Coordinates of C-alpha atoms and ligand atoms in Angstrom, one line a residue:
X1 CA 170.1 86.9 32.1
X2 CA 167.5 87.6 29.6
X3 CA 164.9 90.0 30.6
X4 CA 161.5 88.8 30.7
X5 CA 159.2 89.2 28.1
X6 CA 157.0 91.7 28.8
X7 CA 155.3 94.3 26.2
X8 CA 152.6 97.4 26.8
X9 CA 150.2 98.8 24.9
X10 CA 150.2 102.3 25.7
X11 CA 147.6 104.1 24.1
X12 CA 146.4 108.1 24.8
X13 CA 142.8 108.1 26.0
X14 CA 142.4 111.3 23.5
X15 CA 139.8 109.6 21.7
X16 CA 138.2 105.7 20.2
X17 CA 140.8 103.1 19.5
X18 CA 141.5 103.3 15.3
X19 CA 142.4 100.2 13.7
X20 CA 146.3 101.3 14.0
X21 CA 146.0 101.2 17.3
X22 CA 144.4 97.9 17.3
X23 CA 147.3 96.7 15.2
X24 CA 149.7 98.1 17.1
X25 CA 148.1 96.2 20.0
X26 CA 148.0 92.9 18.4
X27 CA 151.8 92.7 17.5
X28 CA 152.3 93.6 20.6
X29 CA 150.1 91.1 22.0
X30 CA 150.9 88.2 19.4
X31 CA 155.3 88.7 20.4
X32 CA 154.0 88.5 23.8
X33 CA 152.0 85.1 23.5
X34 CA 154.3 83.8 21.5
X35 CA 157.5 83.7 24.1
X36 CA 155.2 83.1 26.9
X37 CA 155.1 86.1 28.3
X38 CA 153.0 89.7 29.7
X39 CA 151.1 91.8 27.8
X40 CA 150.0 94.9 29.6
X41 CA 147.6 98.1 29.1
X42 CA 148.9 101.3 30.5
X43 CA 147.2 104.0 30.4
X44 CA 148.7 107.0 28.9
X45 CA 146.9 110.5 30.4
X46 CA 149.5 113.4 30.9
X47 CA 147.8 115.4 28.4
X48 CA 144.4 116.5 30.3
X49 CA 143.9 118.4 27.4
X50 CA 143.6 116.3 25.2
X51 CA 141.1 113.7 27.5
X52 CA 138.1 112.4 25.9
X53 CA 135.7 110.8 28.7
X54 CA 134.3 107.1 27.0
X55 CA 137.9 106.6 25.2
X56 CA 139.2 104.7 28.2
X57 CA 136.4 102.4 28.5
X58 CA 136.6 102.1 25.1
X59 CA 139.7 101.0 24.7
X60 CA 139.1 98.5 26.9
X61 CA 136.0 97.1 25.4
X62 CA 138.1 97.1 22.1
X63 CA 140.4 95.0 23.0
X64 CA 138.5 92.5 24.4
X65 CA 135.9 91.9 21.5
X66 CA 139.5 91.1 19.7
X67 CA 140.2 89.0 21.8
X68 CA 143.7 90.4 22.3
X69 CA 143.6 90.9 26.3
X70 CA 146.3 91.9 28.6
X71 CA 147.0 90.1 31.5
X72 CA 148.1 93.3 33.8
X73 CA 147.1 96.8 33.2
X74 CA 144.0 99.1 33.7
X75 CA 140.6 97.6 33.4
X76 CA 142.3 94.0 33.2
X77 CA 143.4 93.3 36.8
X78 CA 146.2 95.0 38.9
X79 CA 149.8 93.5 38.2
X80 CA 152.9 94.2 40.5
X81 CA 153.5 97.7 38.5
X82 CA 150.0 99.3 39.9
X83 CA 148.8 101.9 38.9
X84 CA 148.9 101.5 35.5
X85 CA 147.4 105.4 34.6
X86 CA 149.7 107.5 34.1
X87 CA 147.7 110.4 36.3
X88 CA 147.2 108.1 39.6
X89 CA 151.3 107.4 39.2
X90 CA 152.1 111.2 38.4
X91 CA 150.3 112.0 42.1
X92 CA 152.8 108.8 43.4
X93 CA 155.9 111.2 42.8
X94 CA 157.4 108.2 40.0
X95 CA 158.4 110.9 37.5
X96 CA 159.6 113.8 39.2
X97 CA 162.3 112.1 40.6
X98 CA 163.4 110.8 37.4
X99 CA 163.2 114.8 36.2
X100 CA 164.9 115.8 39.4
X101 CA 167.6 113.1 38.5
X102 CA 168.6 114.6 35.3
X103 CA 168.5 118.3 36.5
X104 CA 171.3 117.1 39.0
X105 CA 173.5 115.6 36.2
X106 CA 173.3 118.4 34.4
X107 CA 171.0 116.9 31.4
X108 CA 168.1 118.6 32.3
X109 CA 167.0 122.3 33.0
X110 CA 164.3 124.5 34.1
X111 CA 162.9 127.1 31.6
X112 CA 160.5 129.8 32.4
X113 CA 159.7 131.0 28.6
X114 CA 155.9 132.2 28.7
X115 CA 153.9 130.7 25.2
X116 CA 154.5 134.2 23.9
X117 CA 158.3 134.0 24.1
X118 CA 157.8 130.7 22.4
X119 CA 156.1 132.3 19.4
X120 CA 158.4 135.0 19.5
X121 CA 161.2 132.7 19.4
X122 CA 159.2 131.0 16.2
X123 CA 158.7 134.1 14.6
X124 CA 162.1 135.3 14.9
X125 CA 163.8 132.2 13.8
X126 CA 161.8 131.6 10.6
X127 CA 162.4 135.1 9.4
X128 CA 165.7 133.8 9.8
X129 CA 164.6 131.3 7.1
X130 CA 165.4 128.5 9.3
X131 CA 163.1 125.2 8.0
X132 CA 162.4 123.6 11.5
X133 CA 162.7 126.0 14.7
X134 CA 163.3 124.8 17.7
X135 CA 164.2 125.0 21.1
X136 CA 167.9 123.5 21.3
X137 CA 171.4 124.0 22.1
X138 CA 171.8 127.3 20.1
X139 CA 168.3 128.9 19.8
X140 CA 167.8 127.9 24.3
X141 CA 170.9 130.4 24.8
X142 CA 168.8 133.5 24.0
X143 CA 165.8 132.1 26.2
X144 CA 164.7 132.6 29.7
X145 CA 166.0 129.4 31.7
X146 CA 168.8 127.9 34.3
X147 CA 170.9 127.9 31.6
X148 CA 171.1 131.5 31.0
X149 CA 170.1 133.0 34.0
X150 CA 172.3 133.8 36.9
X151 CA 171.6 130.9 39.8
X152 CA 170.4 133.1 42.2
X153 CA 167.8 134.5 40.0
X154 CA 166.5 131.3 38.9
X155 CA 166.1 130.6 42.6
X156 CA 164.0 133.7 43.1
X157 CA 162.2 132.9 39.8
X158 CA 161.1 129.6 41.7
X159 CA 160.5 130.6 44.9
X160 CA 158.2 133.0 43.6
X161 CA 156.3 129.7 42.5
X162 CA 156.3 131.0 38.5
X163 CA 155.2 128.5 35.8
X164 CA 158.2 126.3 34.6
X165 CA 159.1 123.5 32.8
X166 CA 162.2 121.1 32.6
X167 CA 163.7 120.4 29.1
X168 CA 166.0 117.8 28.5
X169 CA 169.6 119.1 27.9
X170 CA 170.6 117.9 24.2
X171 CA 174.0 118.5 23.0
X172 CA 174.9 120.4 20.2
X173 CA 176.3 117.7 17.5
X174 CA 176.6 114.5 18.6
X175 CA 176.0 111.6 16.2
X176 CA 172.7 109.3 18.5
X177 CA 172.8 105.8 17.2
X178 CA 169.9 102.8 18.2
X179 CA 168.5 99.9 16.8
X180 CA 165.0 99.1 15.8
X181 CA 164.2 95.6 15.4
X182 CA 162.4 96.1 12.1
X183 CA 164.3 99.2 10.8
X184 CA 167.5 98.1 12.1
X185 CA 170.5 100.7 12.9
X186 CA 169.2 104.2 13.3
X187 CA 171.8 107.2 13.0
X188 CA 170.5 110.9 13.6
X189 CA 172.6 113.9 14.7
X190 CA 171.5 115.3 17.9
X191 CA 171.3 119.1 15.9
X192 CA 168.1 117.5 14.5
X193 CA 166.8 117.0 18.0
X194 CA 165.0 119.2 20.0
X195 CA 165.3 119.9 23.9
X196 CA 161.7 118.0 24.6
X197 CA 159.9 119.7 27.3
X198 CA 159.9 116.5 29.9
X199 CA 157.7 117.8 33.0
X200 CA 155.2 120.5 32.2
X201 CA 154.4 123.9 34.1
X202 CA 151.1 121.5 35.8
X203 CA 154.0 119.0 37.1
X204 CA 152.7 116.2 34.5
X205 CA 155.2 114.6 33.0
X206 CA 155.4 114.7 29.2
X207 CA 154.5 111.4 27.5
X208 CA 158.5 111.6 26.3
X209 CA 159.4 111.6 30.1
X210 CA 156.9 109.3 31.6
X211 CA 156.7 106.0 28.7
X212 CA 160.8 105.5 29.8
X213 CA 160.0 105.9 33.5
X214 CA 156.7 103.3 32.8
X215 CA 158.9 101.5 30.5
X216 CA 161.7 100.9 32.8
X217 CA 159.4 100.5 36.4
X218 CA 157.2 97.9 34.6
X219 CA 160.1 96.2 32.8
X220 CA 158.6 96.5 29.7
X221 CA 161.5 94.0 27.0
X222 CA 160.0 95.7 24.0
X223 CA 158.4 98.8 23.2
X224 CA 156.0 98.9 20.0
X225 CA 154.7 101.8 18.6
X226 CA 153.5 103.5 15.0
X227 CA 156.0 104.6 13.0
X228 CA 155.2 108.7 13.8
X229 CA 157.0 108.5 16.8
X230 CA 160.5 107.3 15.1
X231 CA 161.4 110.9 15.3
X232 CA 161.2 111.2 19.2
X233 CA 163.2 107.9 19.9
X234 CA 167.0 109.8 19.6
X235 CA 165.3 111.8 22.8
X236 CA 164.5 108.8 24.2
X237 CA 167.9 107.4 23.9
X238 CA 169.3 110.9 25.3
X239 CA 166.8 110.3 28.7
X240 CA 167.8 106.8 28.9
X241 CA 171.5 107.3 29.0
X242 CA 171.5 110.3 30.7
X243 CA 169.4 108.4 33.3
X244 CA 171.8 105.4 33.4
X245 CA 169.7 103.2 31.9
X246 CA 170.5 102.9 29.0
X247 CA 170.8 99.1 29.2
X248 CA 167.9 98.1 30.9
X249 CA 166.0 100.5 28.0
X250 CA 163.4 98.0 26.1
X251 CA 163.9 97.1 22.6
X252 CA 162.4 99.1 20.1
X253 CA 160.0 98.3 16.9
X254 CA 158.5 101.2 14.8
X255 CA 155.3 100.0 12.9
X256 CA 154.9 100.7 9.2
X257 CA 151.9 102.8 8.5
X258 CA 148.8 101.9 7.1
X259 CA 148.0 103.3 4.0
X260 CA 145.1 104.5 2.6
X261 CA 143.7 101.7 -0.3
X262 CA 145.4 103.6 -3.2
X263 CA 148.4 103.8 -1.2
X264 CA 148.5 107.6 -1.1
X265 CA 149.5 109.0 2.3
X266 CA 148.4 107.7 5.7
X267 CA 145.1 106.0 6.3
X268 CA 142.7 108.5 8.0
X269 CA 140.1 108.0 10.7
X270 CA 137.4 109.6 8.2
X271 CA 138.3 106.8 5.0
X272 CA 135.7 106.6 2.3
X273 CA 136.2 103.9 1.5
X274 CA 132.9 101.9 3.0
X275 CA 134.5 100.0 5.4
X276 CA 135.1 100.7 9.7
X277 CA 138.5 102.3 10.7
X278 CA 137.6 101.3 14.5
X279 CA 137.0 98.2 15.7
X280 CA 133.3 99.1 17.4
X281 CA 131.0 102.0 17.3
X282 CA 132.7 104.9 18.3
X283 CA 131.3 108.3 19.3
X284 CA 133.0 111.2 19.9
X285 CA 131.3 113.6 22.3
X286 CA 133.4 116.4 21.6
X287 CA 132.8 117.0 18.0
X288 CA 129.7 114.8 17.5
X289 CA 131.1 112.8 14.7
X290 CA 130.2 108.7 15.2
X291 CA 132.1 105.7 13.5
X292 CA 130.4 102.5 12.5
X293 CA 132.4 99.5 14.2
X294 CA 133.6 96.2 12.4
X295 CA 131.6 94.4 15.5
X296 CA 128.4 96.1 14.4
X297 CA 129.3 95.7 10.7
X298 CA 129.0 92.2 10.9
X299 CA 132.7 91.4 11.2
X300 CA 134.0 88.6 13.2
X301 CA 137.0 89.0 15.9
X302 CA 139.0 86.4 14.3
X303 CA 138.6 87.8 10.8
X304 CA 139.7 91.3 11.4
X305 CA 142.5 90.7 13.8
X306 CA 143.8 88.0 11.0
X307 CA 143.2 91.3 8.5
X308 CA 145.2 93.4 10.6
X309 CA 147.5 91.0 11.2
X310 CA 148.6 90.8 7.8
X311 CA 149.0 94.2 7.2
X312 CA 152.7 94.9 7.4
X313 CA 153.5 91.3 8.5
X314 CA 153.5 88.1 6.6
X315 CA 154.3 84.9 8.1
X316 CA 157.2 83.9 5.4
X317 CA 154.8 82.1 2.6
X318 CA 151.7 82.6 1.6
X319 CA 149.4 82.1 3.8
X320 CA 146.6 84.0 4.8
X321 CA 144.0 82.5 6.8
X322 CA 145.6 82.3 10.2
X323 CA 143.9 81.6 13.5
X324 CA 144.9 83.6 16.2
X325 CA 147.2 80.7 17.7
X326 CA 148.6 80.5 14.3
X327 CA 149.3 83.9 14.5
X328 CA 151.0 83.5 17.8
X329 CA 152.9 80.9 16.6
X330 CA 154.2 82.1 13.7
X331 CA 154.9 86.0 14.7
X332 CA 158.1 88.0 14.6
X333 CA 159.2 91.3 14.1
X334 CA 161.5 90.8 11.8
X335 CA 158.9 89.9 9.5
X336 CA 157.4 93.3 9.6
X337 CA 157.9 95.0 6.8
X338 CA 159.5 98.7 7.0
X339 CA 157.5 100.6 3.9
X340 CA 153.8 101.5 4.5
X341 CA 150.8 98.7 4.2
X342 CA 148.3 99.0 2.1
X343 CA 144.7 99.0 3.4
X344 CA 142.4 96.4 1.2
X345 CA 138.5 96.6 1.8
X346 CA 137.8 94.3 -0.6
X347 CA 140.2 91.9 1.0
X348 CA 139.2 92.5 4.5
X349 CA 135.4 91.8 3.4
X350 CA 137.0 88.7 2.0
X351 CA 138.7 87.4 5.5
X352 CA 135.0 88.3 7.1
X353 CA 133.2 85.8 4.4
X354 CA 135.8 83.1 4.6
X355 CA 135.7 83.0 8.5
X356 CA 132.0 83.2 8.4
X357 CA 132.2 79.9 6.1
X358 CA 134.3 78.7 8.9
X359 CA 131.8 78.8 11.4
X360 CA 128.7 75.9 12.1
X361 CA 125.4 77.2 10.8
X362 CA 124.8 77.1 14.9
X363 CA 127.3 79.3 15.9
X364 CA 125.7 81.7 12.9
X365 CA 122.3 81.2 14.1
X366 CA 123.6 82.5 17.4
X367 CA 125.2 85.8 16.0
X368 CA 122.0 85.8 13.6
X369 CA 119.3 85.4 16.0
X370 CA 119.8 88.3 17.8
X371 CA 119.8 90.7 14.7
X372 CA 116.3 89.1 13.7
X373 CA 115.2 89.4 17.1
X374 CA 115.8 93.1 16.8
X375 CA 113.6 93.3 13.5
X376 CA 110.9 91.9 15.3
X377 CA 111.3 88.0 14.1
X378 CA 111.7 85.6 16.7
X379 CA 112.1 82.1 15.6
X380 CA 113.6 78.8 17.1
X381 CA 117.1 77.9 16.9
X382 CA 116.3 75.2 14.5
X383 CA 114.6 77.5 11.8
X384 CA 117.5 79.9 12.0
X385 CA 120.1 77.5 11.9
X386 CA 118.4 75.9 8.9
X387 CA 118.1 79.1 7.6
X388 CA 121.7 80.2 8.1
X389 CA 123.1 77.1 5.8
X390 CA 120.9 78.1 3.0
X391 CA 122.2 81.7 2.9
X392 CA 125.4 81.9 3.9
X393 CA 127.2 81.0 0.9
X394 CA 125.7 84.4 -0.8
X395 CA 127.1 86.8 2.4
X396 CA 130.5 88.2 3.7
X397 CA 128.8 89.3 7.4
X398 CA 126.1 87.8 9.4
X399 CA 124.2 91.2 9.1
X400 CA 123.4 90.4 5.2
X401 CA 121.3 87.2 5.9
X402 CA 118.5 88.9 6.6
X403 CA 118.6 91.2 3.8
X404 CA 119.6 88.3 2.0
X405 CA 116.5 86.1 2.7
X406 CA 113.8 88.2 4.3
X407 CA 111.2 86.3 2.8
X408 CA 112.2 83.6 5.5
X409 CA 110.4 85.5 8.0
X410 CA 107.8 87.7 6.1
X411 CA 105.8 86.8 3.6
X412 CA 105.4 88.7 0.3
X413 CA 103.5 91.1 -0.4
X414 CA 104.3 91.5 -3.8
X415 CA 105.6 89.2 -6.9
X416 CA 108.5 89.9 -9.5
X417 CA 107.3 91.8 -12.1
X418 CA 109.8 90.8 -14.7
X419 CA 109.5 87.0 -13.8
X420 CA 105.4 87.3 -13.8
X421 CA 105.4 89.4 -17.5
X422 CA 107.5 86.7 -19.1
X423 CA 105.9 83.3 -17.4
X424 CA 102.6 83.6 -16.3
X425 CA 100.0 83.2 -18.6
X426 CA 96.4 82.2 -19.1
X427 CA 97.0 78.9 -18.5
X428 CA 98.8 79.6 -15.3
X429 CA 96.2 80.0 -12.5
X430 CA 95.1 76.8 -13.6
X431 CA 98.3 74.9 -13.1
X432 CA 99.6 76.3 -9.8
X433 CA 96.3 75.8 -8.4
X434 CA 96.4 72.0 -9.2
X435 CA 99.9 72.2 -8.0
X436 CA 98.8 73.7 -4.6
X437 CA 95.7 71.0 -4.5
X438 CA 98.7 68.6 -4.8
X439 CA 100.9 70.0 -2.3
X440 CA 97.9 70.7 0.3
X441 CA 97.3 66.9 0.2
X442 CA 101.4 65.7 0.7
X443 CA 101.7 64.9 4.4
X444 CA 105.2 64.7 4.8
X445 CA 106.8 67.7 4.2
X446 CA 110.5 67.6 3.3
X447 CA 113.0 68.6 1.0
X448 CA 113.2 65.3 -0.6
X449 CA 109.2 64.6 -0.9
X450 CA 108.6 68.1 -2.4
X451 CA 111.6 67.4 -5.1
X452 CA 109.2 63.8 -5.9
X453 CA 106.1 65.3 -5.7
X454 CA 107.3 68.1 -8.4
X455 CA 108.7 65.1 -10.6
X456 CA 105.5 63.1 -10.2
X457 CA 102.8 66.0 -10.9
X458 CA 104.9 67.1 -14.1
X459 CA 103.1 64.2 -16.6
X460 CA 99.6 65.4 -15.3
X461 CA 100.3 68.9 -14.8
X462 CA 102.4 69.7 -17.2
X463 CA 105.7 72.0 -17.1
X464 CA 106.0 74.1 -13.6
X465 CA 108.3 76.4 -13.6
X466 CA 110.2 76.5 -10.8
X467 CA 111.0 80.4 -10.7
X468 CA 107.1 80.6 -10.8
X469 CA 107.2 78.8 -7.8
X470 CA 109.8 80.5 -6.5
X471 CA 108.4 84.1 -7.3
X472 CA 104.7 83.1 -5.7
X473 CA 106.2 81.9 -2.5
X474 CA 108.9 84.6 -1.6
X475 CA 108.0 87.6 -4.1
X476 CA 111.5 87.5 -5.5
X477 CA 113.4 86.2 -8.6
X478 CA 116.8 84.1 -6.6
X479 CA 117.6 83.1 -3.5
X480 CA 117.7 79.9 -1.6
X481 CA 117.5 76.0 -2.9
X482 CA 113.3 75.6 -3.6
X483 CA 112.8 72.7 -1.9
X484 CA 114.6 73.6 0.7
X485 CA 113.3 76.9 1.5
X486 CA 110.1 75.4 0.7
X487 CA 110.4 72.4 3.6
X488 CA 112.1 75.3 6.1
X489 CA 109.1 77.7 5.6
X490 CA 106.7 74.7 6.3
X491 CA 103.7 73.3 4.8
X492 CA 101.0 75.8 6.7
X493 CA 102.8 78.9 5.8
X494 CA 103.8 77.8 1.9
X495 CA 99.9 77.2 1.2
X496 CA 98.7 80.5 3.0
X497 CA 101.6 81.9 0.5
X498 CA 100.5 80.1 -2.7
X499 CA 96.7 80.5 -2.1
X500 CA 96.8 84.3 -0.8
X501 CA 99.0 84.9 -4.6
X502 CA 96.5 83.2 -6.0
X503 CA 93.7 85.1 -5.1
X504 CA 95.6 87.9 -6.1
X505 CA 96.1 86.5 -9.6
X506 CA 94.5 86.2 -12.7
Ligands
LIG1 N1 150.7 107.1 24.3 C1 151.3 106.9 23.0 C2 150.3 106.9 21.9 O1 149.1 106.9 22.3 C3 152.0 105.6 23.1 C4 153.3 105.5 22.3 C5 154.1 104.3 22.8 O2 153.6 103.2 22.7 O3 155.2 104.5 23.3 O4 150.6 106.9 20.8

């Protein structure tokens, strides 16, 4: 029978959620959707270490604003699998007995080397000029553990309640063969694979140990993960046959990297290249170093999960504008490419501005409204919706439009120099202030009777200019459609504006 569909996202809580992450998350979340099935967050904390307080929460926050929620998992609502930390099930027993399992079929072993033998072993081994040391089927016969010690000692060793650890048993040359969905047929010799420390000296099991025990307890069908832990999977083969389970084990996909924007190397948390690497704020306590979001940058949900998306995947032609049930719809891993992605700011500013166009100039006033609101402007939904349709097509982000039409809310305080020096002359104060006379007495006060009341003042007045108009109102050279802006900012406040420059005139 085929196994349920069922995929986790397992991420470390060693810090924010990057963008890879995110990714990483999404496929997982899209193959899920897509055959109708669970998508689940566990919780990946065996390294106490490495534990950053906020990066849980923030995970979780994170993959909401995406809109790419699990159904089961920590934070999203206890499944059949609970707990889904991998702490809470360490104190439950789950992995030891897995560990226990594979010391009494012989494919695991306790080792009692301190962190100095360790070194020493290092030391000694690449004086021997060999490239990688490592713990393993030749270098573990010179070491302290069950292997090499006599039985009884080991025993005393134990009962004396000394620090140990269990390593998986690897043999010496034996050709370890999977499949990866997107790479396809993997081959490695197990002399390239080291004996992986599986439970440590604090009884936590390794992450090695405890994703196949998670893995297999939660049925997870397919395990997806970035591409730097391709090197580990011939362990994880090892643990799953050596634990029988060899076919129950979930599928496996390796993600491509994503690449920095010139395409050399892997895409760091600290890019320069202006644009987020995390999907919201993030700050890390521990060294003090904060990351702007793509929330807070003005990004949309939709837009940077369609981004991401289409980094290392492409749904078979070309298109690129893809709604998330598009995306679900269209998804497969064997569409993921194998080679690296390349990160595009200029095109991910590009899927923020077309989604944006996407959007009703309500739903804009709504994510617009409350940025104002923290400048100190508060204005109806009306004026802001009004206002959103005559900026938008200038912005990629809703957090532009201000920026892009402050004079919507203030008034100006002073008037474009280079506009002024080349139109205004002695004739000018003259003109505008007939022009304002004219305007002071229109009573209806729209787009369409300001565009006739300019066409029918011309004959008497003579030629306005409309930059003129434009400059004495707002201060500034460009922006929105005259009469337009003129109707939104209303009559009242477009005469206190053309009298106060006025006065201020010559
Ligand atoms: N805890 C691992 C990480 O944070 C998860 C890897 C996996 O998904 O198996 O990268």
């Amino acid at each position: 029978m085929e196994k349920r569909v069922r995929l986790r996202f397992a991420p470390s809580p060693t810090g924010g959620l990057h963008m890879g992450g995110v990714r990483t998350a999404l496929f997982s979340y899209l193959f899920a959707k897509k055959h109708g099935g669970d998508f689940v967050l566990r919780i990946e904390d065996t390294d106490q270490t490495r534990y950053v307080n906020g990066a849980e929460e923030y995970i979780i926050n994170a993959l909401k604003w995406c809109g790419i929620e699990p159904n089961e998992g920590v934070g999203f609502g206890d499944g059949p699998y609970a707990p889904y930390r991998q702490s809470e099930r360490k104190e439950l027993g789950i992995y030891k007995k897995y560990a226990d399992q594979l010391i009494a079929s012989g494919h695991a072993y306790v080792a009692f080397d301190t962190s100095e033998e360790l070194d020493e072993m290092r030391k000694r081994l690449e004086a021997a000029k060999v490239v990688a040391p490592q713990y393993n089927a030749i270098t573990r016969q010179n070491m302290r553990n069950a292997l090499t010690l006599p039985e009884d000692e080991v025993k005393k060793i134990m009962d004396s309640g000394a620090p140990y650890v269990v390593r998986l048993k690897v043999p010496r040359n034996e050709e370890i063969r999977f499949h990866d969905i997107i790479r396809g047929w993997v081959t490695v010799n197990s002399s390239q694979v080291d004996d992986k420390v599986l439970l440590k000296s604090d009884g936590m099991p390794t992450y090695h140990l405890a994703h196949i025990v998670d893995d297999i307890e939660m049925k997870i069908s397919h395990a997806v993960r970035g591409e730097e832990w391709l090197p580990s999977a011939p362990s994880h083969i090892l643990i799953y046959r050596y634990l029988g389970l060899e076919e129950d084990m979930p599928k496996l996909a390796h993600l491509p990297l994503i690449l920095k924007p010139d395409g050399n190397g892997k895409l760091s948390k600290r890019d320069k290249s202006g644009l987020p690497m995390f999907p919201l704020d993030w700050f890390d306590e521990r060294t003090g170093e904060k990351y702007v979001g793509y929330k807070e940058s003005g990004f949309t949900p939709d837009a940077f999960i369609n981004m991401l998306a289409l980094l290392g995947w492409n749904p078979g032609d070309n298109r690129e504008i893809m709604s998330k049930e598009e995306l679900i719809a269209n998804f497969s891993f064997e569409r993921v490419n194998k080679s690296g992605a390349k990160f595009d700011p200029e095109k991910t500013k590009w899927f923020n501005q077309q989604y944006l166009r996407m959007q009703t100039d309500e739903q804009l006033a709504d994510s617009v409204m409350p940025l104002l609101e923290a400048k100190g402007f508060k204005k109806d939904k009306a004026f802001v919706t009004e206002f959103c349709r005559l900026i938008k097509e200038k912005a990629h982000f809703v957090t532009e439009f201000y920026d892009l039409g402050s004079y919507f809310f203030a008034a100006p305080t002073s008037y474009d120099e280079k506009v002024m020096t080349k139109k205004w002359n002695e004739n000018s104060k003259t003109t505008y202030s007939k022009l304002t006379e004219k305007l002071t007495a229109l009573d209806t006060w729209t787009t369409n009777s300001l565009h006739d009341l300019f066409a029918a003042v011309e004959p008497e007045l003579g030629k306005i200019d409309m930059q003129v108009v434009r400059v004495l109102t707002t201060g500034v050279a460009g922006g929105a459609q005259l009469f337009d802006m003129l109707a939104l900012l209303g009559k009242e406040e477009v005469l206190t504006r053309l009298n106060k420059a006025l006065a201020s005139l010559s």
